[in-house]
Each structure stands twice: as structure tokens, then as C-alpha cells.
Amino acid sequence: MSLISYPLAVLLALGSGIGFAINDAVTKLKIKGNSSMSLTFVSLIFGLPIILISLLIPIGKLTMTFNSLIFYLIAGIVNFTIGRSSLYASISRLSSSGGSILSSTSALFGFLMGWILLDEKVTVIMAIGVILIMISVYIASGGFKNNLSLTGIIFGLITGLSIAIAVVLIKLGDQNGGQPVLGTLIAYLSGIAFSYIGFKRNPIKVIELKRLAYPLAIMGTAAAAGQIMRYIALLTAEASVVAPLQNIRPVVATFILLAFGIDEDKRPKKYHWIAAILACIGAALVSIKFA
């Protein structure tokens, strides 16, 4: 019997998208001109206390098998060292809109990987939901802007693929006897270890680190909470469900940015509301198969 119900798993998957959206919005608002790997390292350090506190969540025993340990370790490297660094690199070259659009491909990648690699049962209705979520991201982000960068596009696609691979690895870790919050900690530690290499090569100056401490703390905390919710959700929900659901992040991030005045008009426009409606419909279609 699963430790959490399916409806709760769906809510946690959506919650993970909100946590990641806060991270994305703060990145757009406050973070500019620094090494993507260094930003990844520092944000992971700030998120670590949340992971440690979350070990107190009563979800099974803090057990770990060798197989689950390996899956979680690789998930951390793929998700943080490759995925998050690629996201920052993509945003710096394409703006947050382009980065969000391309990272949303993780919805499609995750859906297909869950079906092909994990033999999860998927339906045409779920596939329509995935497409609607990706369309909603494109609409909410305002489409691609001018001066497209080929390297920015590549980094964005790497982000989407990395996120999807990480979801599959997390699911395998959970299935092989791992405890999800402990798995999050293991993934974080592996991500910190590998991103430190990049930080050491391009360290953030002390004065710059002091200036960025507050936004980095918010980013790290929000992303850590999102990771915990995603790991727990995958105890019950399948990768083909969680990967698309967490991709509400760009739509939510857009509304956060509007609220803080990135757009001259702080009120959401019609196309923002259309995107939000499509995202909700898409999320419902993706998650309805077990309802």
C-alpha cells in the first residue's frame, strides 16, 4: 500500500511546480551576470537546511538500499549540476520567457520516458493534457523574443531533458526502497559536490554574494521545498504524471513576475488568463487517469 494517497500526490506535484516557479521568478528579478554553476552551488547550500528539517516528515522509515542510493545520486547530478545550471544559462541567453518555454519540454520528455522506460500506462487524454500544458507555457511566456541564441535553445532543451531524466531516476529510487526525503538529501549533496567544481572555477565575489544573499536564500528554499514535494509525490504518482504537472511552473512564475511589476502593467492580460485556464485543464487531463 502506498504511503500517500493519489490526490495528495497530485497536489504535491503541483506544489513542486509552485516552488520551482518562485525560484524561476526570483532568478529573473534579481540574478544577473554570474556563473550558472556558481549560482547553482550557492542556491543548493541555501536550500540544504530545508531538506534537513524535512527529514522529520513521517513518511516511512529513513531507509536506503544500494540501488536507490545510486539512482538518487545520479538524479542529483543530472537535475542540479546539469539541469539547473542549464536553466540559468538558457535564461541568460534567451530571457526568462525562452528559458521557460524550452524547459517545459520536460513535460513531454517525462511523459514519454515514463511510458517507454518505466512501462507506465498512458492515454490519449493524458497526451492532450501534456500538450495543453506546453501550449499554456508558450502563451504565458509571450512566445520567443527576438535575437534567438542557438546555445540558449540548446541549454533550454538540455534543461527539459535533464528534469525529465531526474524524475524517472527519482521514481526508480522510490521504487527500489528509498525514502523520498532522504533521497532528496542525497541528491542535494551530490549536486553540491559537483557544482562546487564550477563554483571554484568561477566563484561569486564576496560583495556580490552579500548583495545576492537574500534572493539566493529565497531561491534555494523554494526550490528545495519543490524538490521535496516532487520526491514524495513520486511515491504514488507516476513519472508520466508528475513531470507534466510540475510544469505549471512557468505559468505561475509569470503571474509572480506580473505581481512584482516586471511588466509595466501589473495586471495579468487576457492571454495570461487563457494560459492559466489551459494549464488547469491540462493538469486535470494528465492526472485524471487514476481519479
mmCIF file of N, CA and C in Angstrom, residues 111-244:
data_model
loop_
_atom_site.group_PDB
_atom_site.id
_atom_site.type_symbol
_atom_site.label_atom_id
_atom_site.label_comp_id
_atom_site.label_asym_id
_atom_site.label_seq_id
_atom_site.Cartn_x
_atom_site.Cartn_y
_atom_site.Cartn_z
ATOM 1 N N PHE A 111 6.809 12.478 -19.891
ATOM 2 C CA PHE A 111 5.652 11.666 -20.289
ATOM 3 C C PHE A 111 6.103 10.474 -21.130
ATOM 4 N N LEU A 112 6.966 10.742 -22.109
ATOM 5 C CA LEU A 112 7.436 9.681 -22.995
ATOM 6 C C LEU A 112 8.345 8.691 -22.262
ATOM 7 N N MET A 113 9.211 9.198 -21.395
ATOM 8 C CA MET A 113 10.112 8.309 -20.653
ATOM 9 C C MET A 113 9.361 7.422 -19.679
ATOM 10 N N GLY A 114 8.338 7.983 -19.038
ATOM 11 C CA GLY A 114 7.529 7.172 -18.138
ATOM 12 C C GLY A 114 6.860 6.033 -18.879
ATOM 13 N N TRP A 115 6.407 6.330 -20.087
ATOM 14 C CA TRP A 115 5.725 5.328 -20.910
ATOM 15 C C TRP A 115 6.708 4.291 -21.448
ATOM 16 N N ILE A 116 7.835 4.753 -22.011
ATOM 17 C CA ILE A 116 8.772 3.850 -22.686
ATOM 18 C C ILE A 116 9.700 3.130 -21.702
ATOM 19 N N LEU A 117 10.274 3.878 -20.746
ATOM 20 C CA LEU A 117 11.282 3.299 -19.861
ATOM 21 C C LEU A 117 10.693 2.631 -18.622
ATOM 22 N N LEU A 118 9.597 3.179 -18.109
ATOM 23 C CA LEU A 118 9.006 2.627 -16.885
ATOM 24 C C LEU A 118 7.749 1.809 -17.150
ATOM 25 N N ASP A 119 7.353 1.732 -18.412
ATOM 26 C CA ASP A 119 6.175 0.955 -18.799
ATOM 27 C C ASP A 119 4.913 1.438 -18.083
ATOM 28 N N GLU A 120 4.823 2.747 -17.917
ATOM 29 C CA GLU A 120 3.630 3.312 -17.286
ATOM 30 C C GLU A 120 2.489 3.382 -18.289
ATOM 31 N N LYS A 121 1.284 3.233 -17.801
ATOM 32 C CA LYS A 121 0.116 3.283 -18.671
ATOM 33 C C LYS A 121 -0.262 4.740 -18.934
ATOM 34 N N VAL A 122 -0.263 5.103 -20.185
ATOM 35 C CA VAL A 122 -0.635 6.463 -20.564
ATOM 36 C C VAL A 122 -1.814 6.400 -21.532
ATOM 37 N N THR A 123 -2.515 7.502 -21.646
ATOM 38 C CA THR A 123 -3.686 7.562 -22.518
ATOM 39 C C THR A 123 -3.599 8.769 -23.441
ATOM 40 N N VAL A 124 -4.463 8.764 -24.453
ATOM 41 C CA VAL A 124 -4.526 9.899 -25.377
ATOM 42 C C VAL A 124 -4.957 11.157 -24.622
ATOM 43 N N ILE A 125 -5.864 10.986 -23.662
ATOM 44 C CA ILE A 125 -6.326 12.122 -22.855
ATOM 45 C C ILE A 125 -5.152 12.753 -22.108
ATOM 46 N N MET A 126 -4.283 11.922 -21.549
ATOM 47 C CA MET A 126 -3.106 12.435 -20.847
ATOM 48 C C MET A 126 -2.186 13.175 -21.816
ATOM 49 N N ALA A 127 -2.005 12.625 -23.008
ATOM 50 C CA ALA A 127 -1.146 13.263 -24.006
ATOM 51 C C ALA A 127 -1.687 14.645 -24.381
ATOM 52 N N ILE A 128 -3.006 14.748 -24.508
ATOM 53 C CA ILE A 128 -3.629 16.051 -24.798
ATOM 54 C C ILE A 128 -3.349 17.026 -23.660
ATOM 55 N N GLY A 129 -3.424 16.513 -22.430
ATOM 56 C CA GLY A 129 -3.136 17.350 -21.269
ATOM 57 C C GLY A 129 -1.714 17.878 -21.296
ATOM 58 N N VAL A 130 -0.752 17.017 -21.658
ATOM 59 C CA VAL A 130 0.651 17.429 -21.752
ATOM 60 C C VAL A 130 0.811 18.544 -22.780
ATOM 61 N N ILE A 131 0.170 18.370 -23.929
ATOM 62 C CA ILE A 131 0.253 19.380 -24.993
ATOM 63 C C ILE A 131 -0.346 20.710 -24.530
ATOM 64 N N LEU A 132 -1.481 20.645 -23.828
ATOM 65 C CA LEU A 132 -2.112 21.873 -23.334
ATOM 66 C C LEU A 132 -1.215 22.601 -22.333
ATOM 67 N N ILE A 133 -0.537 21.850 -21.486
ATOM 68 C CA ILE A 133 0.375 22.470 -20.517
ATOM 69 C C ILE A 133 1.515 23.181 -21.244
ATOM 70 N N MET A 134 2.075 22.541 -22.257
ATOM 71 C CA MET A 134 3.158 23.154 -23.006
ATOM 72 C C MET A 134 2.679 24.391 -23.774
ATOM 73 N N ILE A 135 1.475 24.328 -24.326
ATOM 74 C CA ILE A 135 0.904 25.491 -25.018
ATOM 75 C C ILE A 135 0.691 26.633 -24.029
ATOM 76 N N SER A 136 0.219 26.299 -22.832
ATOM 77 C CA SER A 136 -0.027 27.330 -21.817
ATOM 78 C C SER A 136 1.271 28.040 -21.443
ATOM 79 N N VAL A 137 2.360 27.290 -21.375
ATOM 80 C CA VAL A 137 3.659 27.888 -21.059
ATOM 81 C C VAL A 137 4.075 28.856 -22.162
ATOM 82 N N TYR A 138 3.881 28.441 -23.403
ATOM 83 C CA TYR A 138 4.249 29.293 -24.543
ATOM 84 C C TYR A 138 3.444 30.592 -24.523
ATOM 85 N N ILE A 139 2.144 30.475 -24.265
ATOM 86 C CA ILE A 139 1.283 31.661 -24.242
ATOM 87 C C ILE A 139 1.638 32.572 -23.070
ATOM 88 N N ALA A 140 1.788 31.997 -21.879
ATOM 89 C CA ALA A 140 2.071 32.796 -20.685
ATOM 90 C C ALA A 140 3.412 33.511 -20.801
ATOM 91 N N SER A 141 4.377 32.864 -21.447
ATOM 92 C CA SER A 141 5.714 33.447 -21.561
ATOM 93 C C SER A 141 5.806 34.487 -22.667
ATOM 94 N N GLY A 142 4.754 34.600 -23.470
ATOM 95 C CA GLY A 142 4.760 35.592 -24.536
ATOM 96 C C GLY A 142 5.500 35.164 -25.781
ATOM 97 N N GLY A 143 5.779 33.855 -25.891
ATOM 98 C CA GLY A 143 6.481 33.348 -27.060
ATOM 99 C C GLY A 143 7.960 33.690 -27.037
ATOM 100 N N PHE A 144 8.683 33.235 -28.025
ATOM 101 C CA PHE A 144 10.110 33.537 -28.124
ATOM 102 C C PHE A 144 10.293 35.004 -28.520
ATOM 103 N N LYS A 145 11.273 35.626 -27.902
ATOM 104 C CA LYS A 145 11.581 37.015 -28.232
ATOM 105 C C LYS A 145 12.563 37.048 -29.401
ATOM 106 N N ASN A 146 12.922 38.253 -29.793
ATOM 107 C CA ASN A 146 13.891 38.402 -30.888
ATOM 108 C C ASN A 146 15.283 37.975 -30.450
ATOM 109 N N ASN A 147 16.187 37.912 -31.425
ATOM 110 C CA ASN A 147 17.591 37.570 -31.164
ATOM 111 C C ASN A 147 17.741 36.210 -30.477
ATOM 112 N N LEU A 148 17.155 35.199 -31.087
ATOM 113 C CA LEU A 148 17.275 33.862 -30.534
ATOM 114 C C LEU A 148 18.730 33.393 -30.573
ATOM 115 N N SER A 149 19.134 32.764 -29.499
ATOM 116 C CA SER A 149 20.501 32.246 -29.392
ATOM 117 C C SER A 149 20.465 30.729 -29.530
ATOM 118 N N LEU A 150 21.288 30.204 -30.448
ATOM 119 C CA LEU A 150 21.323 28.757 -30.644
ATOM 120 C C LEU A 150 21.785 28.059 -29.370
ATOM 121 N N THR A 151 22.806 28.614 -28.720
ATOM 122 C CA THR A 151 23.277 27.998 -27.472
ATOM 123 C C THR A 151 22.213 28.093 -26.383
ATOM 124 N N GLY A 152 21.449 29.181 -26.385
ATOM 125 C CA GLY A 152 20.359 29.317 -25.412
ATOM 126 C C GLY A 152 19.291 28.267 -25.616
ATOM 127 N N ILE A 153 18.981 27.983 -26.902
ATOM 128 C CA ILE A 153 17.994 26.952 -27.232
ATOM 129 C C ILE A 153 18.501 25.577 -26.797
ATOM 130 N N ILE A 154 19.768 25.315 -27.067
ATOM 131 C CA ILE A 154 20.362 24.026 -26.694
ATOM 132 C C ILE A 154 20.332 23.850 -25.173
ATOM 133 N N PHE A 155 20.739 24.903 -24.442
ATOM 134 C CA PHE A 155 20.714 24.833 -22.983
ATOM 135 C C PHE A 155 19.286 24.622 -22.469
ATOM 136 N N GLY A 156 18.309 25.252 -23.122
ATOM 137 C CA GLY A 156 16.916 25.089 -22.705
ATOM 138 C C GLY A 156 16.424 23.664 -22.889
ATOM 139 N N LEU A 157 16.775 23.065 -24.031
ATOM 140 C CA LEU A 157 16.378 21.675 -24.289
ATOM 141 C C LEU A 157 17.098 20.713 -23.339
ATOM 142 N N ILE A 158 18.357 21.015 -23.036
ATOM 143 C CA ILE A 158 19.095 20.197 -22.066
ATOM 144 C C ILE A 158 18.402 20.268 -20.704
ATOM 145 N N THR A 159 17.925 21.463 -20.360
ATOM 146 C CA THR A 159 17.194 21.623 -19.098
ATOM 147 C C THR A 159 15.976 20.721 -19.059
ATOM 148 N N GLY A 160 15.162 20.778 -20.127
ATOM 149 C CA GLY A 160 13.948 19.970 -20.175
ATOM 150 C C GLY A 160 14.246 18.485 -20.096
ATOM 151 N N LEU A 161 15.266 18.038 -20.839
ATOM 152 C CA LEU A 161 15.626 16.630 -20.834
ATOM 153 C C LEU A 161 16.179 16.212 -19.476
ATOM 154 N N SER A 162 16.975 17.067 -18.865
ATOM 155 C CA SER A 162 17.567 16.752 -17.561
ATOM 156 C C SER A 162 16.508 16.605 -16.481
ATOM 157 N N ILE A 163 15.539 17.509 -16.483
ATOM 158 C CA ILE A 163 14.463 17.446 -15.498
ATOM 159 C C ILE A 163 13.694 16.144 -15.642
ATOM 160 N N ALA A 164 13.405 15.763 -16.889
ATOM 161 C CA ALA A 164 12.649 14.538 -17.142
ATOM 162 C C ALA A 164 13.433 13.302 -16.711
ATOM 163 N N ILE A 165 14.718 13.277 -17.032
ATOM 164 C CA ILE A 165 15.559 12.141 -16.626
ATOM 165 C C ILE A 165 15.602 12.038 -15.110
ATOM 166 N N ALA A 166 15.725 13.192 -14.445
ATOM 167 C CA ALA A 166 15.765 13.198 -12.979
ATOM 168 C C ALA A 166 14.475 12.634 -12.388
ATOM 169 N N VAL A 167 13.340 12.985 -12.975
ATOM 170 C CA VAL A 167 12.054 12.473 -12.490
ATOM 171 C C VAL A 167 12.014 10.954 -12.578
ATOM 172 N N VAL A 168 12.466 10.419 -13.698
ATOM 173 C CA VAL A 168 12.496 8.960 -13.885
ATOM 174 C C VAL A 168 13.437 8.315 -12.861
ATOM 175 N N LEU A 169 14.598 8.914 -12.643
ATOM 176 C CA LEU A 169 15.556 8.369 -11.679
ATOM 177 C C LEU A 169 15.001 8.411 -10.258
ATOM 178 N N ILE A 170 14.319 9.492 -9.925
ATOM 179 C CA ILE A 170 13.702 9.595 -8.594
ATOM 180 C C ILE A 170 12.658 8.500 -8.413
ATOM 181 N N LYS A 171 11.838 8.304 -9.442
ATOM 182 C CA LYS A 171 10.816 7.261 -9.382
ATOM 183 C C LYS A 171 11.465 5.900 -9.166
ATOM 184 N N LEU A 172 12.551 5.631 -9.872
ATOM 185 C CA LEU A 172 13.262 4.364 -9.704
ATOM 186 C C LEU A 172 13.845 4.242 -8.300
ATOM 187 N N GLY A 173 14.351 5.349 -7.761
ATOM 188 C CA GLY A 173 14.864 5.337 -6.402
ATOM 189 C C GLY A 173 13.785 5.015 -5.389
ATOM 190 N N ASP A 174 12.606 5.637 -5.567
ATOM 191 C CA ASP A 174 11.478 5.353 -4.675
ATOM 192 C C ASP A 174 11.038 3.892 -4.792
ATOM 193 N N GLN A 175 11.004 3.389 -6.030
ATOM 194 C CA GLN A 175 10.560 2.013 -6.260
ATOM 195 C C GLN A 175 11.543 0.983 -5.712
ATOM 196 N N ASN A 176 12.799 1.377 -5.571
ATOM 197 C CA ASN A 176 13.826 0.438 -5.114
ATOM 198 C C ASN A 176 14.129 0.564 -3.625
ATOM 199 N N GLY A 177 13.157 1.035 -2.870
ATOM 200 C CA GLY A 177 13.288 1.019 -1.417
ATOM 201 C C GLY A 177 13.851 2.264 -0.779
ATOM 202 N N GLY A 178 13.922 3.370 -1.528
ATOM 203 C CA GLY A 178 14.446 4.605 -0.964
ATOM 204 C C GLY A 178 13.375 5.418 -0.263
ATOM 205 N N GLN A 179 13.768 6.181 0.768
ATOM 206 C CA GLN A 179 12.855 7.115 1.435
ATOM 207 C C GLN A 179 12.996 8.462 0.727
ATOM 208 N N PRO A 180 11.893 9.069 0.271
ATOM 209 C CA PRO A 180 11.985 10.220 -0.631
ATOM 210 C C PRO A 180 12.711 11.441 -0.082
ATOM 211 N N VAL A 181 12.496 11.797 1.188
ATOM 212 C CA VAL A 181 13.173 12.983 1.718
ATOM 213 C C VAL A 181 14.657 12.710 1.885
ATOM 214 N N LEU A 182 14.993 11.505 2.339
ATOM 215 C CA LEU A 182 16.397 11.118 2.423
ATOM 216 C C LEU A 182 17.012 11.093 1.023
ATOM 217 N N GLY A 183 16.216 10.668 0.056
ATOM 218 C CA GLY A 183 16.670 10.677 -1.334
ATOM 219 C C GLY A 183 16.926 12.090 -1.823
ATOM 220 N N THR A 184 16.073 13.047 -1.411
ATOM 221 C CA THR A 184 16.283 14.451 -1.763
ATOM 222 C C THR A 184 17.606 14.945 -1.201
ATOM 223 N N LEU A 185 17.893 14.576 0.052
ATOM 224 C CA LEU A 185 19.151 14.978 0.684
ATOM 225 C C LEU A 185 20.351 14.412 -0.075
ATOM 226 N N ILE A 186 20.279 13.151 -0.444
ATOM 227 C CA ILE A 186 21.378 12.521 -1.183
ATOM 228 C C ILE A 186 21.588 13.224 -2.528
ATOM 229 N N ALA A 187 20.472 13.509 -3.211
ATOM 230 C CA ALA A 187 20.574 14.205 -4.497
ATOM 231 C C ALA A 187 21.177 15.598 -4.317
ATOM 232 N N TYR A 188 20.782 16.287 -3.246
ATOM 233 C CA TYR A 188 21.320 17.616 -2.982
ATOM 234 C C TYR A 188 22.816 17.571 -2.728
ATOM 235 N N LEU A 189 23.237 16.599 -1.932
ATOM 236 C CA LEU A 189 24.657 16.502 -1.603
ATOM 237 C C LEU A 189 25.494 16.198 -2.847
ATOM 238 N N SER A 190 24.963 15.342 -3.719
ATOM 239 C CA SER A 190 25.700 15.045 -4.948
ATOM 240 C C SER A 190 25.720 16.267 -5.860
ATOM 241 N N GLY A 191 24.598 17.010 -5.892
ATOM 242 C CA GLY A 191 24.547 18.235 -6.682
ATOM 243 C C GLY A 191 25.511 19.283 -6.166
ATOM 244 N N ILE A 192 25.603 19.409 -4.839
ATOM 245 C CA ILE A 192 26.532 20.365 -4.224
ATOM 246 C C ILE A 192 27.970 20.001 -4.554
ATOM 247 N N ALA A 193 28.286 18.714 -4.444
ATOM 248 C CA ALA A 193 29.657 18.265 -4.689
ATOM 249 C C ALA A 193 30.108 18.580 -6.111
ATOM 250 N N PHE A 194 29.249 18.305 -7.094
ATOM 251 C CA PHE A 194 29.640 18.514 -8.477
ATOM 252 C C PHE A 194 29.579 19.991 -8.874
ATOM 253 N N SER A 195 28.598 20.730 -8.365
ATOM 254 C CA SER A 195 28.512 22.154 -8.722
ATOM 255 C C SER A 195 29.611 22.968 -8.052
ATOM 256 N N TYR A 196 30.185 22.439 -6.973
ATOM 257 C CA TYR A 196 31.290 23.135 -6.309
ATOM 258 C C TYR A 196 32.494 23.263 -7.235
ATOM 259 N N ILE A 197 32.644 22.294 -8.120
ATOM 260 C CA ILE A 197 33.758 22.346 -9.088
ATOM 261 C C ILE A 197 33.628 23.609 -9.943
ATOM 262 N N GLY A 198 32.399 23.863 -10.415
ATOM 263 C CA GLY A 198 32.157 25.069 -11.202
ATOM 264 C C GLY A 198 32.279 26.332 -10.374
ATOM 265 N N PHE A 199 31.837 26.268 -9.120
ATOM 266 C CA PHE A 199 31.927 27.428 -8.235
ATOM 267 C C PHE A 199 33.386 27.787 -7.969
ATOM 268 N N LYS A 200 34.205 26.784 -7.796
ATOM 269 C CA LYS A 200 35.626 27.024 -7.508
ATOM 270 C C LYS A 200 36.314 27.684 -8.693
ATOM 271 N N ARG A 201 35.883 27.337 -9.898
ATOM 272 C CA ARG A 201 36.487 27.924 -11.093
ATOM 273 C C ARG A 201 36.011 29.358 -11.310
ATOM 274 N N ASN A 202 34.730 29.611 -11.011
ATOM 275 C CA ASN A 202 34.156 30.947 -11.196
ATOM 276 C C ASN A 202 33.405 31.372 -9.943
ATOM 277 N N PRO A 203 34.117 31.619 -8.852
ATOM 278 C CA PRO A 203 33.447 31.968 -7.597
ATOM 279 C C PRO A 203 32.749 33.319 -7.664
ATOM 280 N N ILE A 204 31.668 33.455 -6.898
ATOM 281 C CA ILE A 204 30.977 34.732 -6.790
ATOM 282 C C ILE A 204 31.712 35.589 -5.766
ATOM 283 N N LYS A 205 32.014 36.823 -6.112
ATOM 284 C CA LYS A 205 32.740 37.705 -5.218
ATOM 285 C C LYS A 205 31.943 37.934 -3.930
ATOM 286 N N VAL A 206 32.669 38.145 -2.829
ATOM 287 C CA VAL A 206 32.030 38.291 -1.521
ATOM 288 C C VAL A 206 31.012 39.418 -1.524
ATOM 289 N N ILE A 207 31.391 40.560 -2.087
ATOM 290 C CA ILE A 207 30.470 41.700 -2.109
ATOM 291 C C ILE A 207 29.220 41.382 -2.933
ATOM 292 N N GLU A 208 29.402 40.626 -4.012
ATOM 293 C CA GLU A 208 28.266 40.223 -4.843
ATOM 294 C C GLU A 208 27.411 39.187 -4.113
ATOM 295 N N LEU A 209 28.073 38.310 -3.382
ATOM 296 C CA LEU A 209 27.356 37.279 -2.630
ATOM 297 C C LEU A 209 26.486 37.909 -1.542
ATOM 298 N N LYS A 210 27.014 38.967 -0.904
ATOM 299 C CA LYS A 210 26.226 39.673 0.114
ATOM 300 C C LYS A 210 25.000 40.318 -0.511
ATOM 301 N N ARG A 211 25.171 40.876 -1.701
ATOM 302 C CA ARG A 211 24.045 41.516 -2.389
ATOM 303 C C ARG A 211 22.985 40.505 -2.788
ATOM 304 N N LEU A 212 23.444 39.303 -3.158
ATOM 305 C CA LEU A 212 22.522 38.276 -3.649
ATOM 306 C C LEU A 212 22.043 37.319 -2.560
ATOM 307 N N ALA A 213 22.502 37.507 -1.339
ATOM 308 C CA ALA A 213 22.194 36.541 -0.277
ATOM 309 C C ALA A 213 20.700 36.343 -0.089
ATOM 310 N N TYR A 214 19.952 37.424 -0.024
ATOM 311 C CA TYR A 214 18.509 37.320 0.218
ATOM 312 C C TYR A 214 17.777 36.616 -0.927
ATOM 313 N N PRO A 215 17.954 37.075 -2.190
ATOM 314 C CA PRO A 215 17.274 36.363 -3.285
ATOM 315 C C PRO A 215 17.725 34.911 -3.428
ATOM 316 N N LEU A 216 19.022 34.649 -3.197
ATOM 317 C CA LEU A 216 19.501 33.271 -3.294
ATOM 318 C C LEU A 216 18.897 32.396 -2.200
ATOM 319 N N ALA A 217 18.684 32.987 -1.027
ATOM 320 C CA ALA A 217 18.051 32.242 0.064
ATOM 321 C C ALA A 217 16.612 31.873 -0.301
ATOM 322 N N ILE A 218 15.892 32.821 -0.909
ATOM 323 C CA ILE A 218 14.518 32.540 -1.344
ATOM 324 C C ILE A 218 14.517 31.472 -2.431
ATOM 325 N N MET A 219 15.415 31.622 -3.401
ATOM 326 C CA MET A 219 15.511 30.643 -4.482
ATOM 327 C C MET A 219 15.807 29.256 -3.947
ATOM 328 N N GLY A 220 16.812 29.186 -3.077
ATOM 329 C CA GLY A 220 17.220 27.887 -2.549
ATOM 330 C C GLY A 220 16.135 27.231 -1.720
ATOM 331 N N THR A 221 15.451 28.030 -0.892
ATOM 332 C CA THR A 221 14.391 27.491 -0.034
ATOM 333 C C THR A 221 13.203 27.015 -0.859
ATOM 334 N N ALA A 222 12.775 27.843 -1.821
ATOM 335 C CA ALA A 222 11.626 27.486 -2.651
ATOM 336 C C ALA A 222 11.908 26.251 -3.496
ATOM 337 N N ALA A 223 13.107 26.206 -4.096
ATOM 338 C CA ALA A 223 13.455 25.059 -4.932
ATOM 339 C C ALA A 223 13.578 23.789 -4.096
ATOM 340 N N ALA A 224 14.119 23.911 -2.881
ATOM 341 C CA ALA A 224 14.249 22.738 -2.005
ATOM 342 C C ALA A 224 12.879 22.198 -1.625
ATOM 343 N N ALA A 225 11.952 23.103 -1.299
ATOM 344 C CA ALA A 225 10.586 22.672 -0.975
ATOM 345 C C ALA A 225 9.945 21.981 -2.177
ATOM 346 N N GLY A 226 10.194 22.539 -3.369
ATOM 347 C CA GLY A 226 9.669 21.922 -4.587
ATOM 348 C C GLY A 226 10.235 20.539 -4.808
ATOM 349 N N GLN A 227 11.530 20.381 -4.557
ATOM 350 C CA GLN A 227 12.162 19.069 -4.720
ATOM 351 C C GLN A 227 11.571 18.041 -3.757
ATOM 352 N N ILE A 228 11.384 18.432 -2.507
ATOM 353 C CA ILE A 228 10.829 17.509 -1.510
ATOM 354 C C ILE A 228 9.442 17.049 -1.928
ATOM 355 N N MET A 229 8.610 17.998 -2.352
ATOM 356 C CA MET A 229 7.250 17.648 -2.773
ATOM 357 C C MET A 229 7.266 16.729 -3.981
ATOM 358 N N ARG A 230 8.201 16.966 -4.904
ATOM 359 C CA ARG A 230 8.281 16.117 -6.091
ATOM 360 C C ARG A 230 8.694 14.694 -5.729
ATOM 361 N N TYR A 231 9.692 14.562 -4.866
ATOM 362 C CA TYR A 231 10.158 13.229 -4.465
ATOM 363 C C TYR A 231 9.046 12.451 -3.763
ATOM 364 N N ILE A 232 8.305 13.128 -2.887
ATOM 365 C CA ILE A 232 7.222 12.454 -2.165
ATOM 366 C C ILE A 232 6.089 12.089 -3.117
ATOM 367 N N ALA A 233 5.764 12.998 -4.038
ATOM 368 C CA ALA A 233 4.689 12.743 -4.998
ATOM 369 C C ALA A 233 4.961 11.487 -5.808
ATOM 370 N N LEU A 234 6.231 11.263 -6.143
ATOM 371 C CA LEU A 234 6.589 10.113 -6.978
ATOM 372 C C LEU A 234 6.485 8.780 -6.243
ATOM 373 N N LEU A 235 6.234 8.817 -4.942
ATOM 374 C CA LEU A 235 5.949 7.575 -4.227
ATOM 375 C C LEU A 235 4.694 6.912 -4.784
ATOM 376 N N THR A 236 3.713 7.750 -5.149
ATOM 377 C CA THR A 236 2.423 7.239 -5.605
ATOM 378 C C THR A 236 2.159 7.552 -7.077
ATOM 379 N N ALA A 237 2.325 8.820 -7.452
ATOM 380 C CA ALA A 237 2.060 9.226 -8.833
ATOM 381 C C ALA A 237 3.196 8.766 -9.738
ATOM 382 N N GLU A 238 2.885 8.578 -10.997
ATOM 383 C CA GLU A 238 3.868 8.087 -11.945
ATOM 384 C C GLU A 238 4.645 9.237 -12.570
ATOM 385 N N ALA A 239 5.795 8.913 -13.129
ATOM 386 C CA ALA A 239 6.641 9.928 -13.755
ATOM 387 C C ALA A 239 5.916 10.637 -14.888
ATOM 388 N N SER A 240 5.095 9.892 -15.621
ATOM 389 C CA SER A 240 4.347 10.458 -16.739
ATOM 390 C C SER A 240 3.274 11.434 -16.269
ATOM 391 N N VAL A 241 2.983 11.452 -14.981
ATOM 392 C CA VAL A 241 2.031 12.391 -14.390
ATOM 393 C C VAL A 241 2.768 13.555 -13.723
ATOM 394 N N VAL A 242 3.775 13.244 -12.915
ATOM 395 C CA VAL A 242 4.476 14.274 -12.142
ATOM 396 C C VAL A 242 5.245 15.226 -13.050
ATOM 397 N N ALA A 243 5.924 14.705 -14.065
ATOM 398 C CA ALA A 243 6.717 15.561 -14.955
ATOM 399 C C ALA A 243 5.865 16.649 -15.618
ATOM 400 N N PRO A 244 4.695 16.327 -16.176
ATOM 401 C CA PRO A 244 3.862 17.399 -16.735
ATOM 402 C C PRO A 244 3.286 18.343 -15.676
#
